[in-house]
Coordinates of C-alpha atoms in Angstrom, one line a residue:
M10 CA -38.8 50.2 3.9
R11 CA -41.5 48.2 5.3
W12 CA -42.1 44.4 5.1
P13 CA -45.3 42.9 6.7
V14 CA -44.0 39.9 8.9
V15 CA -46.3 37.2 8.2
M16 CA -49.3 36.3 9.8
A17 CA -49.6 32.7 10.6
V18 CA -52.8 30.6 10.2
G19 CA -52.3 27.3 12.0
L20 CA -49.8 24.7 13.6
V21 CA -48.2 21.9 11.6
G22 CA -46.3 19.9 14.5
M23 CA -45.5 20.8 17.8
M24 CA -42.2 22.0 16.6
G25 CA -42.9 22.7 13.0
R26 CA -43.4 25.8 11.0
L27 CA -46.6 27.7 11.2
A28 CA -48.5 27.5 7.9
A29 CA -48.4 31.0 6.3
E30 CA -50.6 33.3 4.2
S31 CA -47.2 34.7 2.3
G32 CA -43.3 35.7 3.0
M33 CA -41.5 34.0 5.7
P34 CA -43.2 31.5 8.0
W35 CA -43.3 31.7 12.0
Q36 CA -41.2 28.6 13.7
V37 CA -42.3 27.5 17.1
F38 CA -39.7 26.8 19.8
Q39 CA -40.0 25.6 23.4
S40 CA -37.6 24.8 26.3
E41 CA -37.3 21.4 27.8
G42 CA -40.3 20.2 29.5
A43 CA -42.5 23.1 28.3
T44 CA -45.5 22.8 25.6
A45 CA -46.5 25.3 23.3
S46 CA -50.1 25.9 22.4
I47 CA -50.5 28.0 18.9
E48 CA -54.0 28.2 17.5
A49 CA -55.6 29.9 14.5
T50 CA -58.3 32.7 15.7
N51 CA -61.4 33.9 14.0
V52 CA -59.4 37.0 13.0
P53 CA -57.8 36.7 9.9
G54 CA -53.9 35.9 10.4
A55 CA -54.1 36.5 14.1
F56 CA -53.2 33.5 16.2
R57 CA -53.4 32.8 20.1
V58 CA -50.2 31.9 22.2
S59 CA -50.3 30.0 25.5
G60 CA -48.4 27.5 26.9
Q61 CA -47.2 25.5 30.0
G62 CA -44.0 24.1 31.7
P63 CA -41.9 24.0 34.8
T64 CA -40.8 27.0 36.4
N65 CA -38.4 29.0 34.2
S66 CA -39.7 27.7 31.1
Y67 CA -40.6 29.3 27.8
V68 CA -42.4 28.9 24.5
G69 CA -42.8 31.3 21.7
V70 CA -42.4 32.0 18.1
Y71 CA -39.5 33.5 15.8
Q72 CA -39.3 34.6 12.0
T73 CA -36.2 35.2 10.4
R74 CA -35.6 38.3 8.4
P75 CA -32.5 39.6 6.2
V76 CA -30.7 42.5 7.4
E77 CA -27.5 44.7 6.1
P78 CA -24.9 45.2 8.9
G79 CA -24.9 48.9 10.4
K80 CA -28.5 49.4 9.5
S81 CA -31.0 50.4 12.1
Y82 CA -34.1 48.5 12.2
R83 CA -37.5 48.6 14.1
A84 CA -39.8 45.7 14.8
V85 CA -43.6 46.5 16.0
L86 CA -45.5 43.8 17.4
R87 CA -49.5 43.9 18.0
T88 CA -50.5 41.8 20.9
Q89 CA -53.6 41.5 23.1
V90 CA -54.1 39.4 26.4
I91 CA -57.5 37.9 25.9
Q92 CA -57.2 35.8 29.0
P93 CA -55.8 37.2 31.8
G94 CA -53.9 34.9 34.2
G95 CA -50.1 34.1 35.0
G96 CA -46.9 34.6 32.8
R97 CA -45.5 37.2 30.8
G98 CA -44.6 37.9 27.0
Q99 CA -41.7 39.3 25.8
W100 CA -40.4 40.7 21.9
S101 CA -36.8 40.8 21.0
L102 CA -34.4 40.5 18.2
E103 CA -31.6 38.1 17.7
W104 CA -28.8 39.0 15.4
K105 CA -27.4 36.2 13.7
D106 CA -24.3 35.6 11.5
A107 CA -24.4 33.8 8.2
G108 CA -24.0 30.4 9.8
G109 CA -27.1 31.2 12.2
G110 CA -24.8 31.8 15.2
E111 CA -26.0 34.7 17.6
I112 CA -24.3 37.7 17.7
R113 CA -26.2 39.7 20.0
R114 CA -29.7 40.3 21.5
V115 CA -32.1 43.3 22.0
W116 CA -34.5 42.6 24.7
G117 CA -37.8 44.7 23.8
P118 CA -40.7 45.3 25.9
D119 CA -42.1 42.6 28.6
W120 CA -45.7 42.5 29.1
S121 CA -47.8 41.0 31.7
L122 CA -50.6 38.6 31.0
A123 CA -52.1 39.9 34.5
A124 CA -55.2 41.7 33.0
A125 CA -57.2 41.3 30.0
E126 CA -57.0 44.2 27.2
D127 CA -59.7 46.0 25.3
R128 CA -57.7 46.3 22.1
P129 CA -54.1 45.3 20.7
Q130 CA -51.2 47.0 22.1
A131 CA -48.1 47.9 19.9
Q132 CA -44.9 46.3 21.4
V133 CA -41.7 48.1 19.8
V134 CA -38.3 46.9 19.5
T135 CA -35.2 48.5 17.5
G136 CA -31.8 48.1 17.1
T137 CA -28.8 48.3 14.6
A138 CA -27.4 45.5 13.0
P139 CA -24.0 44.5 14.3
P140 CA -20.9 43.9 12.1
Q141 CA -21.1 39.9 10.9
A142 CA -25.2 40.2 10.9
A143 CA -27.0 38.4 8.1
T144 CA -30.1 38.0 9.6
A145 CA -32.2 38.8 12.6
H146 CA -34.8 36.6 14.5
L147 CA -38.3 38.5 15.5
V148 CA -38.8 36.4 18.5
V149 CA -41.8 36.5 20.7
T150 CA -41.6 34.4 23.9
F151 CA -44.1 33.5 26.6
F152 CA -43.1 32.8 29.9
P153 CA -45.6 30.6 31.5
E154 CA -46.2 30.2 35.2
P155 CA -45.6 26.5 36.3
T156 CA -49.6 25.7 37.1
P157 CA -51.1 25.8 33.3
A158 CA -54.8 26.4 34.8
T159 CA -53.8 29.9 36.0
N160 CA -51.8 30.9 32.5
G161 CA -53.0 34.1 30.6
V162 CA -53.5 33.8 26.8
F163 CA -52.5 36.6 24.4
V164 CA -53.1 36.9 20.5
I165 CA -50.5 38.3 18.2
F166 CA -52.5 40.3 15.5
D167 CA -49.7 41.2 13.2
A168 CA -46.2 42.7 13.2
T169 CA -44.1 45.0 11.0
W170 CA -40.5 45.1 10.3
E171 CA -38.9 48.1 8.7
T172 CA -35.6 50.0 8.5
E173 CA -35.1 53.3 10.3

């Protein structure tokens, strides 16, 4: 079964929900001292991700999806670096229990923002929902360099979430 993961079109408040065309919205998060920049693009549904913060800071977006324990899932994210610079992105799954507590995390690909890309790249992460899992957070994290002027920028085009 395939579910489209909602595509964001704008930001309502720094830590608020991204407005969504359909389905579940993306949520914005950031570490202490970091600032996220999430902007709509001229591509319907796509949005730019950048940020700044002190050393070891992070910013990002996530979306919650229902899961069944023991089932395997595959999440595919299409990203494109549009402004080369410092920092890196990472795609991951966080398995959550019914109360929202993290059970386990599966780290997916890590990509550099050092060079611009001429087309979107697929980032894939897979995993099996552990016992007690009720939901999964599909997480896109940007780890910026401490100097904002040198950070790269990437676009999230879309994502898919499916059982294997």
